[in-house]
mmCIF file of C-alpha atoms and ligand atoms in Angstrom:
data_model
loop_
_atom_site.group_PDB
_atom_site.id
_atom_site.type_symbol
_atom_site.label_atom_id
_atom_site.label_comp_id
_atom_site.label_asym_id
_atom_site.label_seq_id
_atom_site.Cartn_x
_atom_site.Cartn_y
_atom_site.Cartn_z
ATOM 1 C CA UNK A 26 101.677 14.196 32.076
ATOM 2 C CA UNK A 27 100.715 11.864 34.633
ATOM 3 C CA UNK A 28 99.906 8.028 34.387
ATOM 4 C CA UNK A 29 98.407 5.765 35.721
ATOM 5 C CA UNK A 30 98.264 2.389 35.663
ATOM 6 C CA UNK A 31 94.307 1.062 35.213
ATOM 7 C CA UNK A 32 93.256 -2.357 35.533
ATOM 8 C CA UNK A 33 89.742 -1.730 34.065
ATOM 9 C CA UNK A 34 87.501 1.596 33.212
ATOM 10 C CA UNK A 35 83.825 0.658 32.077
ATOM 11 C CA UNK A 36 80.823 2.133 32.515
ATOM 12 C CA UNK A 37 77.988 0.642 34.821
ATOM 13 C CA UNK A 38 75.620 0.745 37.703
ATOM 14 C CA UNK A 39 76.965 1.620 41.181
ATOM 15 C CA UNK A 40 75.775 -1.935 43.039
ATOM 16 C CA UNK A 41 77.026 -1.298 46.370
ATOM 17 C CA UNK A 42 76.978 1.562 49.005
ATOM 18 C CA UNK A 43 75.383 5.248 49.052
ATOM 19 C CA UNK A 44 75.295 5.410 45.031
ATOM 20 C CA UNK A 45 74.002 2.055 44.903
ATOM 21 C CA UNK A 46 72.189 2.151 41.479
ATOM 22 C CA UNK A 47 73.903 5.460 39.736
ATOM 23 C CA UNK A 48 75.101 5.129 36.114
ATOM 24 C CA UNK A 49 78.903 5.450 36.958
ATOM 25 C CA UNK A 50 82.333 4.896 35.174
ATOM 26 C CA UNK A 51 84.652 2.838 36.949
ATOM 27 C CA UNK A 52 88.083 3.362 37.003
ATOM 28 C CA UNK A 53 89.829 0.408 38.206
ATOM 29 C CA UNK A 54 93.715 1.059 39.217
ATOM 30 C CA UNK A 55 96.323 -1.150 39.920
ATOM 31 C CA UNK A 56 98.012 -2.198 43.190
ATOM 32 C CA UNK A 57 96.595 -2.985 46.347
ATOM 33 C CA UNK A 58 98.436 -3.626 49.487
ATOM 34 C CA UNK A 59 95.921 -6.624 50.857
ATOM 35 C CA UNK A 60 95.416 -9.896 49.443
ATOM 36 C CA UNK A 61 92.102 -10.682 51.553
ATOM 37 C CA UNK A 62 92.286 -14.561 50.677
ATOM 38 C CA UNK A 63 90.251 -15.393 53.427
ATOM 39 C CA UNK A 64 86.831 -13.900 51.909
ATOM 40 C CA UNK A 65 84.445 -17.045 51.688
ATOM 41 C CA UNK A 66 87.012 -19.265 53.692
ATOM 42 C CA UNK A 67 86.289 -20.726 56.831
ATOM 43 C CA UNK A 68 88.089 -18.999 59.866
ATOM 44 C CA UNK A 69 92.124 -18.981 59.728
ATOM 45 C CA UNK A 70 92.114 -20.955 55.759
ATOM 46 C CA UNK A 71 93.487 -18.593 53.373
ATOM 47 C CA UNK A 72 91.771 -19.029 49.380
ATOM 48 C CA UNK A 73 94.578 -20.286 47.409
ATOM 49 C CA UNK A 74 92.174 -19.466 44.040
ATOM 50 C CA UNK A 75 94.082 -16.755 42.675
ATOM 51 C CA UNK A 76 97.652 -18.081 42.770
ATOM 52 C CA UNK A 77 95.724 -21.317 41.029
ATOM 53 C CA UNK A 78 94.757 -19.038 37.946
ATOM 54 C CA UNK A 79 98.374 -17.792 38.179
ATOM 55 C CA UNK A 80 99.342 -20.986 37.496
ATOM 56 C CA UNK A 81 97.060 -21.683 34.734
ATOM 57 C CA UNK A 82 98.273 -18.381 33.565
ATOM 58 C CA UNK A 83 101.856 -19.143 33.331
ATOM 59 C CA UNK A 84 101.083 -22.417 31.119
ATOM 60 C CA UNK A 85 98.668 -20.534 28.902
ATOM 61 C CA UNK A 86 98.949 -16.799 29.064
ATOM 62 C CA UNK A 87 95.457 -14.622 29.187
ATOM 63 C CA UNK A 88 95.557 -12.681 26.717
ATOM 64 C CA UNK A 89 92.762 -10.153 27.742
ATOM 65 C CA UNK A 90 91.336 -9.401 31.370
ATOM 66 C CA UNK A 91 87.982 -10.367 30.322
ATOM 67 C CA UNK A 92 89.114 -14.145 29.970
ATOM 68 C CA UNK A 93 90.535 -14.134 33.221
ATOM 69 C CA UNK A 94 88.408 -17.025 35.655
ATOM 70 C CA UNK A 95 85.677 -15.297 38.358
ATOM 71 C CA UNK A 96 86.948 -16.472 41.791
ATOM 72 C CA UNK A 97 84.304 -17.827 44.420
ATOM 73 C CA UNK A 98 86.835 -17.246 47.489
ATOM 74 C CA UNK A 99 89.534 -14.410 47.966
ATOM 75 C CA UNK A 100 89.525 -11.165 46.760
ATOM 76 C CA UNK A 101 87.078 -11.000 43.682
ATOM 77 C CA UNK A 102 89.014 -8.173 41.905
ATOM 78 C CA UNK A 103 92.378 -10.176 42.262
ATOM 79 C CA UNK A 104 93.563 -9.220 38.646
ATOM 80 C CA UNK A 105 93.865 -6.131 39.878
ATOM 81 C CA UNK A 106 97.052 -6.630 42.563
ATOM 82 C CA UNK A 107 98.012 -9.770 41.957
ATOM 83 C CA UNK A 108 101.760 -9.362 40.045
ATOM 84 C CA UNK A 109 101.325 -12.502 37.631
ATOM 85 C CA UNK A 110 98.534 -10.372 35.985
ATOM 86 C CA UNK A 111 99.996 -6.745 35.762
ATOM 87 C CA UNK A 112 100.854 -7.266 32.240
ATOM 88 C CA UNK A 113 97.092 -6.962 31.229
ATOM 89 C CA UNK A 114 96.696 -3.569 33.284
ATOM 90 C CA UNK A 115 98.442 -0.697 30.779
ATOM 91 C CA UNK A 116 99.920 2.681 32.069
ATOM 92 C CA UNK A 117 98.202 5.439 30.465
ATOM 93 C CA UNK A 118 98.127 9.093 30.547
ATOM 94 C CA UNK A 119 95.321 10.996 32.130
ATOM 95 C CA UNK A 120 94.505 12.439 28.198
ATOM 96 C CA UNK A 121 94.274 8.164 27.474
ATOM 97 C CA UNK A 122 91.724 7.906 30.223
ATOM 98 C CA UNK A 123 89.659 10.753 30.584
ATOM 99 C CA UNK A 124 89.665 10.026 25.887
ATOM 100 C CA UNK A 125 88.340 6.932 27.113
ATOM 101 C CA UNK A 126 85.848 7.793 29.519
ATOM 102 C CA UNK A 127 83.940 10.211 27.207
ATOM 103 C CA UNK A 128 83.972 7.267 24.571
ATOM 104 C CA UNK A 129 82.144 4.854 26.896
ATOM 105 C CA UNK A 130 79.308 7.538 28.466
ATOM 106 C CA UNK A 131 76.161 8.139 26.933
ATOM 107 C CA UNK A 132 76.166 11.133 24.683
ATOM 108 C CA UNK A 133 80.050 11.392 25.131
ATOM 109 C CA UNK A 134 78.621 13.566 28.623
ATOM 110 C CA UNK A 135 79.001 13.100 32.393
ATOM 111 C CA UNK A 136 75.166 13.787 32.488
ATOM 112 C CA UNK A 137 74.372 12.031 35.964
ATOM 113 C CA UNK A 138 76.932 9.830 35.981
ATOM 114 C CA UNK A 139 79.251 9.671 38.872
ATOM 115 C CA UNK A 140 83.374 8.502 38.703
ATOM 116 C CA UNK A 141 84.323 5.791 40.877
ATOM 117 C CA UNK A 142 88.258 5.272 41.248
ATOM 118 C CA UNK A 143 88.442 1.964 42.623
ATOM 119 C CA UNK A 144 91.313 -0.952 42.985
ATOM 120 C CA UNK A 145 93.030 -2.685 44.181
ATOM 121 C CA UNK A 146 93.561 0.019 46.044
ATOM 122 C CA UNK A 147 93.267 3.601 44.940
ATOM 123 C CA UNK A 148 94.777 5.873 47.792
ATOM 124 C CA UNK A 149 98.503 3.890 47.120
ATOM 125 C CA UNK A 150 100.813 5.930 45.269
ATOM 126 C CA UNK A 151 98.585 6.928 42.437
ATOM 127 C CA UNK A 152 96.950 10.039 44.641
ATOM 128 C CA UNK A 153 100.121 11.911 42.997
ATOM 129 C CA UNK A 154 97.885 11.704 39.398
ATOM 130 C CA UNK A 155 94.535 12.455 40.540
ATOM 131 C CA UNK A 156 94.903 16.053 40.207
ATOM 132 C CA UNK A 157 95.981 15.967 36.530
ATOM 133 C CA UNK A 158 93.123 13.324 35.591
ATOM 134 C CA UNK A 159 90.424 15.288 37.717
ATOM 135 C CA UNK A 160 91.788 18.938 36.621
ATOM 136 C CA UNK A 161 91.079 17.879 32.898
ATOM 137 C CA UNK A 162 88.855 20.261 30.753
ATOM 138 C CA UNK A 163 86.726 17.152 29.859
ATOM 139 C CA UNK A 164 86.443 16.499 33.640
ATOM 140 C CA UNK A 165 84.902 19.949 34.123
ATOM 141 C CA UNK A 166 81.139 18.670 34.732
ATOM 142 C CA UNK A 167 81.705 15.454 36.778
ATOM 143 C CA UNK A 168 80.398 16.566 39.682
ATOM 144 C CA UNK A 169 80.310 13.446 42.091
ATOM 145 C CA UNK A 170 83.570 10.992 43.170
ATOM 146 C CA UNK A 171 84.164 8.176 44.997
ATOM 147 C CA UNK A 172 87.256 6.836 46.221
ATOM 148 C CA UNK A 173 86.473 3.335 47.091
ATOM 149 C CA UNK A 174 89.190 1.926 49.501
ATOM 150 C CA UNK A 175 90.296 -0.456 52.388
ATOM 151 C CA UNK A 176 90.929 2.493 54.258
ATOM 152 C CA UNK A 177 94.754 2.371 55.070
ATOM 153 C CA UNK A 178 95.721 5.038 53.246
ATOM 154 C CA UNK A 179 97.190 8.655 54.633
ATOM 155 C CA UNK A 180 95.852 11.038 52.006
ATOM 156 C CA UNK A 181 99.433 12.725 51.150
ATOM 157 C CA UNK A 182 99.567 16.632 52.122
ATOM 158 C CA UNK A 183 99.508 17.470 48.307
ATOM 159 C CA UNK A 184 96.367 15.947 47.426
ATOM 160 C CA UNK A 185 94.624 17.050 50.552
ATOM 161 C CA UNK A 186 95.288 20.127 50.116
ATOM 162 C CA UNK A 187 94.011 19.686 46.189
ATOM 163 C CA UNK A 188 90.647 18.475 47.669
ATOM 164 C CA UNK A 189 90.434 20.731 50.217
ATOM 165 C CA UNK A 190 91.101 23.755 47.411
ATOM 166 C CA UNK A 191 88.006 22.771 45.376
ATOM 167 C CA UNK A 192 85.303 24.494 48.142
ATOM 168 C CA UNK A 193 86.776 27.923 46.490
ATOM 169 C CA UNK A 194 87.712 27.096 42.956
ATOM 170 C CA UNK A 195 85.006 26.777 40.141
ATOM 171 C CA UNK A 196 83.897 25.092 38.543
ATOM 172 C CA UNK A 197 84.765 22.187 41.273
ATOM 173 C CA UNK A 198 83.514 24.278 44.087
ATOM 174 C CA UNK A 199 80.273 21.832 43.354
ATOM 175 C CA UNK A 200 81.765 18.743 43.339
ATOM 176 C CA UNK A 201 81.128 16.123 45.852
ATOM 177 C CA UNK A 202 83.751 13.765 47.063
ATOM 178 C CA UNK A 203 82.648 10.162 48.699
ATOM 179 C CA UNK A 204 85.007 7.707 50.498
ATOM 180 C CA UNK A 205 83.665 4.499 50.655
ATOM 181 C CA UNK A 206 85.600 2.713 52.704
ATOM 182 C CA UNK A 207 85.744 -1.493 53.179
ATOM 183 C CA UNK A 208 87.512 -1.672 56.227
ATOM 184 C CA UNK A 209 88.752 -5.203 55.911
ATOM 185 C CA UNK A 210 87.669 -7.502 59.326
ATOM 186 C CA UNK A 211 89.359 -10.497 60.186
ATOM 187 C CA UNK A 212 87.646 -12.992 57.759
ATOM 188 C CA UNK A 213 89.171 -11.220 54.638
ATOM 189 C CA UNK A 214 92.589 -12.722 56.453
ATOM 190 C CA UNK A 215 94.093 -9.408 56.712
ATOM 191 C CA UNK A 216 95.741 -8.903 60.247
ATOM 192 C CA UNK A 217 93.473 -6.187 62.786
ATOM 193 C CA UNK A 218 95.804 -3.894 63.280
ATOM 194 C CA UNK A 219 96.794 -3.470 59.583
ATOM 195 C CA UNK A 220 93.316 -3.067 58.553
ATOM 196 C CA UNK A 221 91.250 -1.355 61.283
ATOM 197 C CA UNK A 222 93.042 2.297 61.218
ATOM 198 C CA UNK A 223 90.292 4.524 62.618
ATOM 199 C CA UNK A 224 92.784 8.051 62.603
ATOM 200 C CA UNK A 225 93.311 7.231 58.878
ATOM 201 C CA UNK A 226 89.570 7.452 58.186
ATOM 202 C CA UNK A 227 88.478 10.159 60.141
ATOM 203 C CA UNK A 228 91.227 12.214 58.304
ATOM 204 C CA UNK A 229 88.801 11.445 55.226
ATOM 205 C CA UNK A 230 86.046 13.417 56.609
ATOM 206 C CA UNK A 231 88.065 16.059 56.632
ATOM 207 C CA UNK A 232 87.763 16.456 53.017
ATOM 208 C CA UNK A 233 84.674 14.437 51.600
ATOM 209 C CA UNK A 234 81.598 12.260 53.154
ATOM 210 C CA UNK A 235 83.042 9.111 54.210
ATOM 211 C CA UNK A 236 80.988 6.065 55.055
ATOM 212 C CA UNK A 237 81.733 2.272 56.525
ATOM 213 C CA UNK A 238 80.897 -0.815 54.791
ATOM 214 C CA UNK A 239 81.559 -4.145 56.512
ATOM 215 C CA UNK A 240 81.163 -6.961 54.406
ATOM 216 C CA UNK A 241 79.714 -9.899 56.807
ATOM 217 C CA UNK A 242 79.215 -14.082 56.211
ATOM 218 C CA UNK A 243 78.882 -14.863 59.919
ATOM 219 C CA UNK A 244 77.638 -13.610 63.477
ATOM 220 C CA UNK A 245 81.081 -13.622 64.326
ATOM 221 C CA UNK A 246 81.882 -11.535 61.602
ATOM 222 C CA UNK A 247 79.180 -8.939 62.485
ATOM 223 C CA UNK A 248 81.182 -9.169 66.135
ATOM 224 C CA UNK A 249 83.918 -7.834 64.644
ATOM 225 C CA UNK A 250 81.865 -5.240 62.913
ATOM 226 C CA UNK A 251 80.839 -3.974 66.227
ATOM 227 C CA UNK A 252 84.023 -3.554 67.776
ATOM 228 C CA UNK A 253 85.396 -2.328 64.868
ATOM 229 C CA UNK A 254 82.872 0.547 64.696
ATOM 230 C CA UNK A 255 83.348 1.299 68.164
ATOM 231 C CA UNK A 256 87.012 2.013 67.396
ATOM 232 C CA UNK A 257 86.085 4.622 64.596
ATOM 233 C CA UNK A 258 83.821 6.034 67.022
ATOM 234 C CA UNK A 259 86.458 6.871 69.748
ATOM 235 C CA UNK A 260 88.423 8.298 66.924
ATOM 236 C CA UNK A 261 85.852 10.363 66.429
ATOM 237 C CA UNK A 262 84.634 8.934 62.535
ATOM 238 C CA UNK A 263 80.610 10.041 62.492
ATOM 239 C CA UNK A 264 79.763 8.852 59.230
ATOM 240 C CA UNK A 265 77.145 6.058 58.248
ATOM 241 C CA UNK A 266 78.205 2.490 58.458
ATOM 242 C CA UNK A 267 76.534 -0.151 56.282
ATOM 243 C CA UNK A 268 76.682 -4.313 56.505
ATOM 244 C CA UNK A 269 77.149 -5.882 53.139
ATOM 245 C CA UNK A 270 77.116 -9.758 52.397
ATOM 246 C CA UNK A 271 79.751 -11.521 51.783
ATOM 247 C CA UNK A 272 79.688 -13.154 47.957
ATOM 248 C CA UNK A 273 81.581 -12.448 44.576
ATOM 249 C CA UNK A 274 79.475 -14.828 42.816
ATOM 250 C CA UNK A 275 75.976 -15.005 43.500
ATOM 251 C CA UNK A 276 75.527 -18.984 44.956
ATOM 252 C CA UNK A 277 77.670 -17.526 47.929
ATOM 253 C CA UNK A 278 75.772 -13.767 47.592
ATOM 254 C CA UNK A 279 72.502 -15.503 47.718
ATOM 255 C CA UNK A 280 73.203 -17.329 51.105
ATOM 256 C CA UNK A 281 73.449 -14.663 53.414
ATOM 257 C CA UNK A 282 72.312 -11.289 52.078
ATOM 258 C CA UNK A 283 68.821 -11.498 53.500
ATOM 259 C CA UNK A 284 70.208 -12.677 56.810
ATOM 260 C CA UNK A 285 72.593 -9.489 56.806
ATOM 261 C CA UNK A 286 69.808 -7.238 55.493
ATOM 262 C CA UNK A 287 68.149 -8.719 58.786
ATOM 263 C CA UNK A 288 71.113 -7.603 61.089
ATOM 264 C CA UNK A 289 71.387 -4.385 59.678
ATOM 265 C CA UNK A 290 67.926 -3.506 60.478
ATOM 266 C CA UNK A 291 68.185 -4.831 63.801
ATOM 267 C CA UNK A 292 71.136 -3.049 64.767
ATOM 268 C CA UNK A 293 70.292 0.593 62.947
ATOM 269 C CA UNK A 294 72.418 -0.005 60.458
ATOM 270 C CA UNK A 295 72.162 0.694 56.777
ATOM 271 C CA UNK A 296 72.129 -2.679 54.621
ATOM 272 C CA UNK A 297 74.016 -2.441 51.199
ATOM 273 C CA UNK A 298 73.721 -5.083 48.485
ATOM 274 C CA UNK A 299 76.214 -6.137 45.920
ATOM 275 C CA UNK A 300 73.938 -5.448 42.231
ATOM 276 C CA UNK A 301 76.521 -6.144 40.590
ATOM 277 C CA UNK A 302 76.237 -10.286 41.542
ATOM 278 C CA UNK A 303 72.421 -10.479 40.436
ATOM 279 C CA UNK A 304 72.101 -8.308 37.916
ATOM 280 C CA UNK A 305 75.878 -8.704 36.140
ATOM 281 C CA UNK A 306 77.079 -12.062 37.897
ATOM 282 C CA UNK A 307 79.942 -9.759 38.842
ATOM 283 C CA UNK A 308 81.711 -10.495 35.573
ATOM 284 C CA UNK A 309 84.609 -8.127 34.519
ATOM 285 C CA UNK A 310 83.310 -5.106 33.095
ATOM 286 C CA UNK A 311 80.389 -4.297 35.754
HETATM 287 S S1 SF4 B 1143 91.578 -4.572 49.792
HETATM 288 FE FE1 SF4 B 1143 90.045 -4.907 48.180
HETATM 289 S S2 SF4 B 1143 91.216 -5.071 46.258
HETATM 290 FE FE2 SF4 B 1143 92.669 -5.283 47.959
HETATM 291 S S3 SF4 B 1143 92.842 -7.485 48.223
HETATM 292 FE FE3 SF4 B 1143 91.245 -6.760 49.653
HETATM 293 S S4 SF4 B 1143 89.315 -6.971 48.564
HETATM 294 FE FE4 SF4 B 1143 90.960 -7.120 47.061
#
């Protein structure tokens, strides 16, 4: 049986994106292949917040995720990549998650609730143990999935051909596949031509809806957006593309996200927030 190794798997609302506001259980794997420590830095200063906690960690170990400090700069789900932590992320088997998952919904039912396998990064090597968790009899009435990712990430021939099967087989034949993908610009610190891969995308649309979502602090930021977009479009990517603000915590979300919601709208853009910040403070678990 296949396993995987999850950082997190709660249950809450969708804040961000084109299920922004669904009931949804996240499933929060291990592993990403960024770092994005320039998030909430200013241009070419990489956030050294996470290897601080990794310090702190070393003297005093955490003993749970939950206790582990938000971060105000860098990558807000760092726990979930950074090595120091990877103790506090267990390997289970598809029966551990999907037993889980039916503990934590309402009624023990998928009802309207959509699945979000997020990261770190999802589409690493773990796209080998999708089709065990998603084949499982419990698993038979989730009918919506997103894969939220950075977007670098082939889909291997084995699992696209898995997606691709479900148009013919019931009861999946009804199932709707999302890729929401946070293509990562250069104020996450991430290099262009690692992050911006516009044929790796548009091979998403091949099997699911696929959307952009550019998370923005600055005009020069939204610059980037612009040519960024214009390089999916040559590819020939025709799916939606939303601006989100930048801001884990919600002194920083609070700053810009009307000014983005303002640049959205005057570019034709759709505007997404981040519900998690206001409504959760973005604490572990939501
Ligand atoms: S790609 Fe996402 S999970 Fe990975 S480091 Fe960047 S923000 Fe964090």
């Amino acid at each position: 049986m296949s396993k995987i190794k999850i950082a997190e798997l709660f249950y809450s609302i969708q804040g961000e994106g084109r299920y922004m506001g669904v009931p949804s259980v996240f499933l929060r794997t291990f592993g990403c292949n960024f770092r994005c420590a320039g998030f909430g830095m200013p241009r070419g200063e990489l956030s050294k917040e996470a290897d601080d906690i990794a310090v702190m960690n070393a003297m005093h170990p955490f003993q749970k995720y939950e206790e582990l400090p938000l971060v105000s700069t860098g990558c807000d789900s760092y726990a979930s990549w950074h090595p120091d932590f990877k103790n506090l992320s267990p390997m289970l088997t598809s029966d551990a998650i999907v037993e889980r998952t039916m503990e934590i919904l309402p009624n023990n039912e998928w009802g309207t609730a959509h699945l979000v396998i997020t990261g770190g990064e999802p589409l690493l090597g773990w796209q080998r143990a999708y089709p065990d968790l998603l084949n499982h009899p419990k698993m038979g009435k989730l009918k919506e999935i997103t894969f939220e990712t950075n977007g670098t990430q082939k889909l291997t021939p084995e699992f696209k051909q898995y997606l691709k099967q479900w148009a013919q087989n019931p009861p999946f034949a009804s199932r709707e596949i999302t890729f929401s993908v946070s293509a990562k610009l250069p104020c996450s610190g991430e290099k262009w031509e690692e992050a911006i891969l516009p044929e790796v995308v548009c091979e998403y649309e091949e099997v699911g809806t696929a959307y952009l979502k550019f998370v923005i602090a600055t005009e020069e930021d939204f610059e980037d957006a612009k040519r960024a977009v214009i390089e999916y479009r040559k590819a020939g990517f025709t799916g939606h593309v939303y601006l989100m603000p930048v801001g884990g915590v919600e002194s920083v979300y609070a700053l810009n996200n009307r000014r983005v919601a303002d640049l959205a709208m005057k570019n034709g853009l759709r505007y997404s927030d981040r519900l998690q910040v206001p409504l959760f403070k973005n604490e572990w678990g939501t």
